[in-house]
PDB file of C-alpha atoms in Angstrom:
ATOM      1  CA  MET A  13       0.078   0.002  -0.031  1.00  0.00           C
ATOM      2  CA  ASN A  14       1.550   3.342  -1.186  1.00  0.00           C
ATOM      3  CA  GLU A  15       1.567   6.530   0.756  1.00  0.00           C
ATOM      4  CA  LEU A  16      -1.503   7.955  -1.407  1.00  0.00           C
ATOM      5  CA  GLU A  17      -3.699   5.053  -0.421  1.00  0.00           C
ATOM      6  CA  GLU A  18      -2.626   5.412   3.096  1.00  0.00           C
ATOM      7  CA  ASP A  19      -3.808   8.991   2.985  1.00  0.00           C
ATOM      8  CA  ILE A  20      -6.980   8.280   1.332  1.00  0.00           C
ATOM      9  CA  ILE A  21      -7.939   5.635   3.950  1.00  0.00           C
ATOM     10  CA  ARG A  22      -6.933   7.574   6.872  1.00  0.00           C
ATOM     11  CA  GLU A  23      -9.073  10.594   5.520  1.00  0.00           C
ATOM     12  CA  HIS A  24     -12.095   8.395   4.935  1.00  0.00           C
ATOM     13  CA  MET A  25     -11.751   7.199   8.675  1.00  0.00           C
ATOM     14  CA  TYR A  26     -11.124  10.777  10.004  1.00  0.00           C
ATOM     15  CA  GLU A  27     -14.458  11.750   8.331  1.00  0.00           C
ATOM     16  CA  ASP A  28     -16.342   8.686   9.646  1.00  0.00           C
ATOM     17  CA  HIS A  29     -15.043   9.243  13.378  1.00  0.00           C
ATOM     18  CA  ARG A  30     -15.881  13.215  12.978  1.00  0.00           C
ATOM     19  CA  GLU A  31     -19.592  12.571  12.056  1.00  0.00           C
ATOM     20  CA  ARG A  32     -19.842  10.109  15.188  1.00  0.00           C
ATOM     21  CA  MET A  33     -18.191  12.759  17.211  1.00  0.00           C
ATOM     22  CA  ALA A  34     -20.592  15.360  15.958  1.00  0.00           C
ATOM     23  CA  VAL A  35     -23.611  13.006  17.079  1.00  0.00           C
ATOM     24  CA  VAL A  36     -22.006  12.659  20.385  1.00  0.00           C
ATOM     25  CA  ARG A  37     -21.689  16.303  20.998  1.00  0.00           C
ATOM     26  CA  LYS A  38     -25.188  16.999  19.737  1.00  0.00           C
ATOM     27  CA  ASN A  39     -26.519  14.454  22.396  1.00  0.00           C
ATOM     28  CA  LEU A  40     -24.594  15.924  25.416  1.00  0.00           C
ATOM     29  CA  LYS A  41     -25.463  19.386  24.412  1.00  0.00           C
ATOM     30  CA  GLY A  42     -29.081  18.467  24.308  1.00  0.00           C
ATOM     31  CA  THR A  43     -28.678  16.801  27.778  1.00  0.00           C
ATOM     32  CA  ARG A  44     -26.955  19.979  29.075  1.00  0.00           C
ATOM     33  CA  LEU A  45     -29.711  22.314  27.760  1.00  0.00           C
ATOM     34  CA  TYR A  46     -32.697  20.268  29.430  1.00  0.00           C
ATOM     35  CA  ASN A  47     -30.917  19.186  32.592  1.00  0.00           C
ATOM     36  CA  VAL A  48     -29.078  22.127  33.277  1.00  0.00           C
ATOM     37  CA  TYR A  49     -30.584  25.249  31.965  1.00  0.00           C
ATOM     38  CA  PHE A  50     -34.128  24.034  31.809  1.00  0.00           C
ATOM     39  CA  ASN A  51     -34.174  22.808  35.171  1.00  0.00           C
ATOM     40  CA  LEU A  52     -32.861  26.088  36.325  1.00  0.00           C
ATOM     41  CA  LEU A  53     -35.948  27.542  35.060  1.00  0.00           C
ATOM     42  CA  VAL A  54     -38.127  24.844  36.763  1.00  0.00           C
ATOM     43  CA  ILE A  55     -36.360  25.624  39.971  1.00  0.00           C
ATOM     44  CA  PHE A  56     -37.337  29.068  39.870  1.00  0.00           C
ATOM     45  CA  VAL A  57     -40.902  28.505  39.032  1.00  0.00           C
ATOM     46  CA  SER A  58     -41.044  25.769  41.783  1.00  0.00           C
ATOM     47  CA  VAL A  59     -39.716  28.335  44.361  1.00  0.00           C
ATOM     48  CA  PHE A  60     -42.063  31.164  43.270  1.00  0.00           C
ATOM     49  CA  GLY A  61     -44.902  28.897  43.042  1.00  0.00           C
ATOM     50  CA  LEU A  62     -44.564  27.387  46.406  1.00  0.00           C
ATOM     51  CA  TYR A  63     -44.339  30.994  47.913  1.00  0.00           C
ATOM     52  CA  LEU A  64     -47.495  31.915  46.246  1.00  0.00           C
ATOM     53  CA  TRP A  65     -49.055  28.836  47.294  1.00  0.00           C
ATOM     54  CA  PHE A  66     -48.261  29.271  51.072  1.00  0.00           C
ATOM     55  CA  CYS A  67     -49.265  32.856  50.851  1.00  0.00           C
ATOM     56  CA  TYR A  68     -52.735  32.930  49.209  1.00  0.00           C
ATOM     57  CA  THR A  69     -54.101  29.575  50.253  1.00  0.00           C
ATOM     58  CA  ASN A  70     -53.078  29.611  53.928  1.00  0.00           C
ATOM     59  CA  ALA A  71     -52.081  26.108  53.665  1.00  0.00           C
ATOM     60  CA  GLY A  72     -49.812  26.380  56.601  1.00  0.00           C
ATOM     61  CA  ILE A  73     -52.891  27.248  58.938  1.00  0.00           C
ATOM     62  CA  LYS A  74     -54.919  24.680  57.233  1.00  0.00           C
ATOM     63  CA  MET A  75     -52.645  21.946  57.937  1.00  0.00           C
ATOM     64  CA  ALA A  76     -52.331  22.809  61.513  1.00  0.00           C
ATOM     65  CA  LEU A  77     -55.996  22.336  61.875  1.00  0.00           C
ATOM     66  CA  THR A  78     -57.071  18.728  62.856  1.00  0.00           C
ATOM     67  CA  LEU A  79     -60.754  18.800  61.915  1.00  0.00           C
ATOM     68  CA  ALA A  80     -61.275  17.512  58.471  1.00  0.00           C
ATOM     69  CA  GLU A  81     -64.696  19.306  58.123  1.00  0.00           C
ATOM     70  CA  GLU A  82     -63.063  22.354  58.732  1.00  0.00           C
ATOM     71  CA  VAL A  83     -60.079  21.789  56.669  1.00  0.00           C
ATOM     72  CA  GLY A  84     -61.318  19.914  53.633  1.00  0.00           C
ATOM     73  CA  GLN A  85     -59.164  18.473  50.956  1.00  0.00           C
ATOM     74  CA  ILE A  86     -55.738  20.152  50.368  1.00  0.00           C
ATOM     75  CA  THR A  87     -54.466  19.820  46.786  1.00  0.00           C
ATOM     76  CA  PHE A  88     -50.812  19.900  46.570  1.00  0.00           C
ATOM     77  CA  PRO A  89     -49.422  21.505  43.409  1.00  0.00           C
ATOM     78  CA  TRP A  90     -46.811  19.529  41.054  1.00  0.00           C
ATOM     79  CA  TYR A  91     -43.956  21.992  41.751  1.00  0.00           C
ATOM     80  CA  ALA A  92     -43.909  20.913  45.241  1.00  0.00           C
ATOM     81  CA  VAL A  93     -42.366  17.646  43.677  1.00  0.00           C
ATOM     82  CA  THR A  94     -39.759  19.648  41.626  1.00  0.00           C
ATOM     83  CA  PHE A  95     -38.822  22.077  44.331  1.00  0.00           C
ATOM     84  CA  PHE A  96     -37.096  19.218  46.191  1.00  0.00           C
ATOM     85  CA  LEU A  97     -35.903  16.820  43.113  1.00  0.00           C
ATOM     86  CA  THR A  98     -35.088  19.224  40.542  1.00  0.00           C
ATOM     87  CA  PRO A  99     -31.809  20.966  42.207  1.00  0.00           C
ATOM     88  CA  PRO A 100     -29.812  17.825  42.730  1.00  0.00           C
ATOM     89  CA  VAL A 101     -30.664  16.919  38.994  1.00  0.00           C
ATOM     90  CA  ALA A 102     -29.423  20.201  37.890  1.00  0.00           C
ATOM     91  CA  LEU A 103     -26.263  19.982  40.072  1.00  0.00           C
ATOM     92  CA  MET A 104     -25.441  16.435  39.060  1.00  0.00           C
ATOM     93  CA  SER A 105     -26.090  17.027  35.337  1.00  0.00           C
ATOM     94  CA  TYR A 106     -23.943  20.107  35.447  1.00  0.00           C
ATOM     95  CA  LEU A 107     -21.012  18.080  37.046  1.00  0.00           C
ATOM     96  CA  ALA A 108     -21.620  15.093  34.610  1.00  0.00           C
ATOM     97  CA  ASP A 109     -21.377  17.476  31.622  1.00  0.00           C
ATOM     98  CA  ILE A 110     -18.012  18.905  32.779  1.00  0.00           C
ATOM     99  CA  TYR A 111     -16.311  15.693  34.004  1.00  0.00           C
ATOM    100  CA  LEU A 112     -17.972  13.374  31.855  1.00  0.00           C
ATOM    101  CA  SER A 113     -19.079  11.270  34.518  1.00  0.00           C
ATOM    102  CA  LYS A 114     -21.640   8.208  33.486  1.00  0.00           C
ATOM    103  CA  LYS A 115     -22.401   7.527  37.309  1.00  0.00           C
ATOM    104  CA  LEU A 116     -23.720  11.027  37.628  1.00  0.00           C
ATOM    105  CA  ASN A 117     -25.831  10.683  34.550  1.00  0.00           C
ATOM    106  CA  ILE A 118     -27.328   7.288  35.902  1.00  0.00           C
ATOM    107  CA  ALA A 119     -28.078   8.850  39.104  1.00  0.00           C
ATOM    108  CA  CYS A 120     -30.131  11.457  37.333  1.00  0.00           C
ATOM    109  CA  GLU A 121     -31.952   8.782  35.463  1.00  0.00           C
ATOM    110  CA  ILE A 122     -33.029   7.196  38.759  1.00  0.00           C
ATOM    111  CA  ILE A 123     -34.474  10.496  40.177  1.00  0.00           C
ATOM    112  CA  TYR A 124     -36.426  11.040  37.044  1.00  0.00           C
ATOM    113  CA  LEU A 125     -37.565   7.401  37.220  1.00  0.00           C
ATOM    114  CA  VAL A 126     -38.948   7.974  40.766  1.00  0.00           C
ATOM    115  CA  ILE A 127     -40.898  10.862  39.520  1.00  0.00           C
ATOM    116  CA  LEU A 128     -42.548   9.097  36.709  1.00  0.00           C
ATOM    117  CA  LEU A 129     -43.387   6.174  38.729  1.00  0.00           C
ATOM    118  CA  PHE A 130     -44.700   8.350  41.499  1.00  0.00           C
ATOM    119  CA  SER A 131     -46.852  10.463  38.988  1.00  0.00           C
ATOM    120  CA  VAL A 132     -48.259   7.423  36.935  1.00  0.00           C
ATOM    121  CA  VAL A 133     -49.262   5.485  40.153  1.00  0.00           C
ATOM    122  CA  ASN A 134     -50.796   8.628  41.710  1.00  0.00           C
ATOM    123  CA  LEU A 135     -52.884   9.248  38.772  1.00  0.00           C
ATOM    124  CA  TYR A 136     -54.600   5.997  38.871  1.00  0.00           C
ATOM    125  CA  LEU A 137     -54.380   5.386  42.740  1.00  0.00           C
ATOM    126  CA  ARG A 138     -55.000   8.968  43.938  1.00  0.00           C
ATOM    127  CA  PHE A 139     -53.166   8.293  47.178  1.00  0.00           C
ATOM    128  CA  GLU A 140     -51.817  11.878  47.239  1.00  0.00           C
ATOM    129  CA  PRO A 141     -54.303  14.784  46.521  1.00  0.00           C
ATOM    130  CA  MET A 142     -52.919  16.416  43.463  1.00  0.00           C
ATOM    131  CA  ALA A 143     -54.347  17.905  40.306  1.00  0.00           C
ATOM    132  CA  ILE A 144     -54.581  15.747  37.384  1.00  0.00           C
ATOM    133  CA  LEU A 145     -52.860  18.384  35.292  1.00  0.00           C
ATOM    134  CA  GLY A 146     -50.204  18.532  37.759  1.00  0.00           C
ATOM    135  CA  LEU A 147     -49.463  14.879  37.454  1.00  0.00           C
ATOM    136  CA  LEU A 148     -49.384  15.163  33.592  1.00  0.00           C
ATOM    137  CA  LEU A 149     -46.780  17.767  33.549  1.00  0.00           C
ATOM    138  CA  LEU A 150     -44.616  15.647  36.252  1.00  0.00           C
ATOM    139  CA  ILE A 151     -44.969  12.737  33.536  1.00  0.00           C
ATOM    140  CA  VAL A 152     -44.040  14.736  30.637  1.00  0.00           C
ATOM    141  CA  TYR A 153     -41.084  16.538  32.730  1.00  0.00           C
ATOM    142  CA  SER A 154     -39.783  13.189  34.263  1.00  0.00           C
ATOM    143  CA  GLY A 155     -40.034  11.269  30.799  1.00  0.00           C
ATOM    144  CA  LEU A 156     -38.168  13.819  28.883  1.00  0.00           C
ATOM    145  CA  GLY A 157     -35.583  14.192  31.454  1.00  0.00           C
ATOM    146  CA  LEU A 158     -35.241  10.276  31.733  1.00  0.00           C
ATOM    147  CA  TRP A 159     -34.926  10.173  27.735  1.00  0.00           C
ATOM    148  CA  THR A 160     -32.166  12.777  27.536  1.00  0.00           C
ATOM    149  CA  GLN A 161     -30.174  11.027  30.470  1.00  0.00           C
ATOM    150  CA  ASP A 162     -30.403   7.867  28.761  1.00  0.00           C
ATOM    151  CA  LEU A 163     -29.101   9.275  25.478  1.00  0.00           C
ATOM    152  CA  SER A 164     -26.023  10.544  27.445  1.00  0.00           C
ATOM    153  CA  VAL A 165     -25.432   7.185  28.955  1.00  0.00           C
ATOM    154  CA  ARG A 166     -25.747   5.629  25.452  1.00  0.00           C
ATOM    155  CA  SER A 167     -23.235   8.392  23.881  1.00  0.00           C
ATOM    156  CA  TYR A 168     -20.594   7.182  26.539  1.00  0.00           C
ATOM    157  CA  LYS A 169     -20.146   4.058  24.622  1.00  0.00           C
ATOM    158  CA  GLU A 170     -19.393   5.764  21.328  1.00  0.00           C
ATOM    159  CA  LEU A 171     -17.107   8.266  23.251  1.00  0.00           C
ATOM    160  CA  ASP A 172     -15.161   5.498  24.826  1.00  0.00           C
ATOM    161  CA  PHE A 173     -14.460   3.897  21.287  1.00  0.00           C
ATOM    162  CA  LEU A 174     -13.674   7.368  19.691  1.00  0.00           C
ATOM    163  CA  ARG A 175     -11.249   8.514  22.395  1.00  0.00           C
ATOM    164  CA  THR A 176      -8.735   5.467  21.611  1.00  0.00           C
ATOM    165  CA  GLN A 177      -8.515   6.714  18.030  1.00  0.00           C
ATOM    166  CA  GLU A 178      -5.961   8.981  16.338  1.00  0.00           C
ATOM    167  CA  GLY A 179      -6.981  12.743  16.091  1.00  0.00           C
ATOM    168  CA  PHE A 180      -9.457  12.632  19.034  1.00  0.00           C
ATOM    169  CA  PRO A 181     -11.596  14.790  19.579  1.00  0.00           C
ATOM    170  CA  ASP A 182     -11.704  16.999  16.431  1.00  0.00           C
ATOM    171  CA  PHE A 183     -10.474  14.210  13.804  1.00  0.00           C
ATOM    172  CA  ASN A 184      -9.254  16.953  11.693  1.00  0.00           C
ATOM    173  CA  TYR A 185      -7.265  15.376   8.868  1.00  0.00           C
ATOM    174  CA  GLY A 186      -5.481  18.400   7.643  1.00  0.00           C
ATOM    175  CA  ILE A 187      -3.998  19.126  10.973  1.00  0.00           C
ATOM    176  CA  GLU A 188      -3.040  15.402  11.741  1.00  0.00           C
ATOM    177  CA  ARG A 189      -1.629  15.042   8.268  1.00  0.00           C
ATOM    178  CA  ASP A 190       0.546  18.096   8.833  1.00  0.00           C
ATOM    179  CA  ARG A 191       1.560  16.984  12.216  1.00  0.00           C
ATOM    180  CA  HIS A 192       2.697  13.457  10.897  1.00  0.00           C
ATOM    181  CA  SER A 193       4.179  14.676   7.635  1.00  0.00           C
ATOM    182  CA  ARG A 194       7.645  13.335   6.561  1.00  0.00           C
ATOM    183  CA  PHE A 195       8.499  16.806   5.791  1.00  0.00           C
ATOM    184  CA  VAL A 196       7.721  18.195   9.302  1.00  0.00           C
ATOM    185  CA  LYS A 197       9.734  15.650  10.733  1.00  0.00           C
ATOM    186  CA  TYR A 198      12.609  16.331   8.210  1.00  0.00           C
ATOM    187  CA  ARG A 199      12.445  20.073   9.542  1.00  0.00           C
ATOM    188  CA  GLU A 200      12.311  19.028  13.015  1.00  0.00           C
ATOM    189  CA  LYS A 201      15.351  17.215  12.843  1.00  0.00           C
ATOM    190  CA  TRP A 202      17.166  20.041  10.899  1.00  0.00           C
ATOM    191  CA  LEU A 203      16.087  22.369  14.007  1.00  0.00           C
ATOM    192  CA  LYS A 204      17.657  20.023  16.359  1.00  0.00           C
ATOM    193  CA  ASN A 205      20.870  20.016  14.548  1.00  0.00           C
ATOM    194  CA  GLN A 206      20.711  23.608  14.538  1.00  0.00           C
ATOM    195  CA  LYS A 207      20.453  23.853  18.108  1.00  0.00           C
ATOM    196  CA  LYS A 208      23.822  21.938  18.458  1.00  0.00           C
ATOM    197  CA  GLN A 209      25.645  24.300  16.106  1.00  0.00           C
ATOM    198  CA  GLU A 210      27.956  27.215  17.259  1.00  0.00           C
ATOM    199  CA  TYR A 211      25.974  30.461  16.031  1.00  0.00           C
ATOM    200  CA  TYR A 212      28.803  32.745  16.863  1.00  0.00           C
ATOM    201  CA  SER A 213      32.737  32.853  16.038  1.00  0.00           C
ATOM    202  CA  ASP A 214      35.453  33.352  18.460  1.00  0.00           C
ATOM    203  CA  ARG A 215      35.040  37.176  18.315  1.00  0.00           C
ATOM    204  CA  GLU A 216      31.289  37.392  18.184  1.00  0.00           C
ATOM    205  CA  LYS A 217      30.522  35.163  21.201  1.00  0.00           C
ATOM    206  CA  PRO A 218      28.254  36.944  23.748  1.00  0.00           C
ATOM    207  CA  VAL A 219      29.354  37.943  27.206  1.00  0.00           C
ATOM    208  CA  ALA A 220      28.854  35.031  29.381  1.00  0.00           C
ATOM    209  CA  ASP A 221      30.369  36.368  32.573  1.00  0.00           C
ATOM    210  CA  PHE A 222      27.571  38.791  34.021  1.00  0.00           C
ATOM    211  CA  ALA A 223      25.392  38.847  37.060  1.00  0.00           C
ATOM    212  CA  VAL A 224      21.808  39.924  37.466  1.00  0.00           C
ATOM    213  CA  VAL A 225      21.256  42.807  39.654  1.00  0.00           C
ATOM    214  CA  PRO A 226      17.795  42.576  41.409  1.00  0.00           C
ATOM    215  CA  ALA A 227      15.510  45.657  40.984  1.00  0.00           C
ATOM    216  CA  GLU A 228      15.216  47.814  43.697  1.00  0.00           C
ATOM    217  CA  LYS A 229      11.268  48.544  42.898  1.00  0.00           C
ATOM    218  CA  THR A 230       8.770  45.735  41.913  1.00  0.00           C
ATOM    219  CA  ASP A 231       7.533  47.598  38.844  1.00  0.00           C
ATOM    220  CA  SER A 232      11.294  48.000  37.359  1.00  0.00           C
ATOM    221  CA  MET A 233      13.424  45.441  35.422  1.00  0.00           C
ATOM    222  CA  ASP A 234      16.470  43.477  36.731  1.00  0.00           C
ATOM    223  CA  GLY A 235      19.755  45.122  35.867  1.00  0.00           C
ATOM    224  CA  ILE A 236      22.819  43.289  34.414  1.00  0.00           C
ATOM    225  CA  SER A 237      26.228  43.696  35.689  1.00  0.00           C
ATOM    226  CA  VAL A 238      29.224  42.876  33.549  1.00  0.00           C
ATOM    227  CA  ASP A 239      33.148  42.976  34.046  1.00  0.00           C
ATOM    228  CA  THR A 240      34.848  45.748  32.292  1.00  0.00           C
ATOM    229  CA  GLU A 241      37.560  43.591  30.873  1.00  0.00           C
ATOM    230  CA  VAL A 242      35.069  41.446  29.502  1.00  0.00           C
ATOM    231  CA  CYS A 243      33.094  44.177  28.266  1.00  0.00           C
ATOM    232  CA  SER A 244      36.140  45.862  26.508  1.00  0.00           C
ATOM    233  CA  ASP A 245      36.878  42.441  24.858  1.00  0.00           C
ATOM    234  CA  TRP A 246      33.470  42.228  23.511  1.00  0.00           C
ATOM    235  CA  PHE A 247      33.405  45.849  22.024  1.00  0.00           C
ATOM    236  CA  GLU A 248      37.055  45.893  20.939  1.00  0.00           C
ATOM    237  CA  GLY A 249      37.421  42.342  19.623  1.00  0.00           C
ATOM    238  CA  LYS A 250      39.243  39.500  21.466  1.00  0.00           C
ATOM    239  CA  ASP A 251      41.574  38.092  18.726  1.00  0.00           C
ATOM    240  CA  GLU A 252      42.453  41.208  16.983  1.00  0.00           C
ATOM    241  CA  ALA A 253      45.842  42.270  17.019  1.00  0.00           C
ATOM    242  CA  PRO A 254      46.923  45.865  17.697  1.00  0.00           C
ATOM    243  CA  ALA A 255      47.361  48.117  14.760  1.00  0.00           C
ATOM    244  CA  GLU A 256      50.688  48.769  13.627  1.00  0.00           C
ATOM    245  CA  GLU A 257      52.007  52.314  13.962  1.00  0.00           C
ATOM    246  CA  LYS A 258      52.160  53.979  10.955  1.00  0.00           C
ATOM    247  CA  LYS A 259      55.336  55.722   9.927  1.00  0.00           C
ATOM    248  CA  ASP A 260      55.614  59.242   9.708  1.00  0.00           C
ATOM    249  CA  THR A 261      56.019  60.008   6.075  1.00  0.00           C
ATOM    250  CA  SER A 262      56.218  63.936   6.556  1.00  0.00           C
ATOM    251  CA  ASP A 263      59.829  63.859   7.582  1.00  0.00           C
ATOM    252  CA  MET A 264      61.657  66.629   5.510  1.00  0.00           C
ATOM    253  CA  GLU A 265      64.944  64.596   5.738  1.00  0.00           C
ATOM    254  CA  GLN A 266      63.527  62.430   3.017  1.00  0.00           C
ATOM    255  CA  LEU A 267      62.994  65.324   0.569  1.00  0.00           C
ATOM    256  CA  GLU A 268      65.798  65.686  -2.159  1.00  0.00           C
ATOM    257  CA  ALA A 269      65.875  67.631  -4.878  1.00  0.00           C
ATOM    258  CA  ASP A 270      68.174  67.738  -8.154  1.00  0.00           C
ATOM    259  CA  PRO A 271      71.000  70.447  -7.840  1.00  0.00           C
ATOM    260  CA  SER A 272      70.739  71.165 -11.422  1.00  0.00           C
ATOM    261  CA  LEU A 273      67.359  72.538 -11.138  1.00  0.00           C
ATOM    262  CA  LEU A 274      68.119  75.007  -8.506  1.00  0.00           C
ATOM    263  CA  PRO A 275      69.213  78.579  -9.275  1.00  0.00           C
ATOM    264  CA  ASP A 276      72.633  79.973  -9.073  1.00  0.00           C
ATOM    265  CA  SER A 277      73.633  80.969  -5.601  1.00  0.00           C
ATOM    266  CA  SER A 278      74.864  84.299  -6.822  1.00  0.00           C
ATOM    267  CA  GLU A 279      71.402  85.229  -7.487  1.00  0.00           C
ATOM    268  CA  TYR A 280      69.878  84.658  -4.324  1.00  0.00           C
ATOM    269  CA  ILE A 281      72.544  84.961  -1.618  1.00  0.00           C
ATOM    270  CA  VAL A 282      72.940  88.603  -0.644  1.00  0.00           C
ATOM    271  CA  GLU A 283      76.063  89.741   1.443  1.00  0.00           C
ATOM    272  CA  ASP A 284      75.257  90.934   4.978  1.00  0.00           C
ATOM    273  CA  ILE A 285      75.849  94.799   4.702  1.00  0.00           C
ATOM    274  CA  ARG A 286      76.921  94.645   8.481  1.00  0.00           C
ATOM    275  CA  HIS A 287      79.983  93.164   7.134  1.00  0.00           C
ATOM    276  CA  LYS A 288      80.938  96.170   4.928  1.00  0.00           C
ATOM    277  CA  PRO A 289      83.461  98.746   6.141  1.00  0.00           C
ATOM    278  CA  LEU A 290      82.192 102.058   7.199  1.00  0.00           C
TER     279      LEU A 290
END
């Protein structure tokens, strides 16, 4: 099998794994939207609904009375159930989404299953005084939650397989191809050899004998102290020989003239008049 065939097979596998990973991401995203964000809304409605229920129905006073003829039948709202069970579901779903914990998803499934069984059984047996509409809402709520959590649990099987494959989690063929390319490895080998080479000649080596002086202020940079002799070697050159002294070419003794070109001495020599007799 040549290199081109290997690249084609590899690209096909990446495309297949990328599609499967997209399905896993979609399932986990749906679970997060329903079990975390939507449950936060359910918690708010439950708290606000119970507050109104206690305030406007005087349920606390009626429950304190013992005579059934004075109290009558008290109907509990559906959000009395979600008030206690939805917060732990939202918290565990959030942690399961962050840490990809299958056990937390299973725990949320159990809570939803308890709500579903309670609602279905109470709908027929009527052992708790609750409105039929409230029980139907609990059945729909717990059924959707149970389905989304089960979807996440089933997605972990796919995730366990994909994490063992090359390129996880993006499965980007272009990036992986460049990362494992023979040209990239060839360049990395060259860079390794370059680090072992000497970049400076003897005269160009940087100063190695220096000391770091800590800054006096926290917002200032540290200083560097260099020996004077080393510093002079760096700027003036280490192997450069002292320049030879140039000879003085302006010595008048080296100038000579042809005597035939000079005028007759009688023409320019004048006798000193001080030697003439008075």
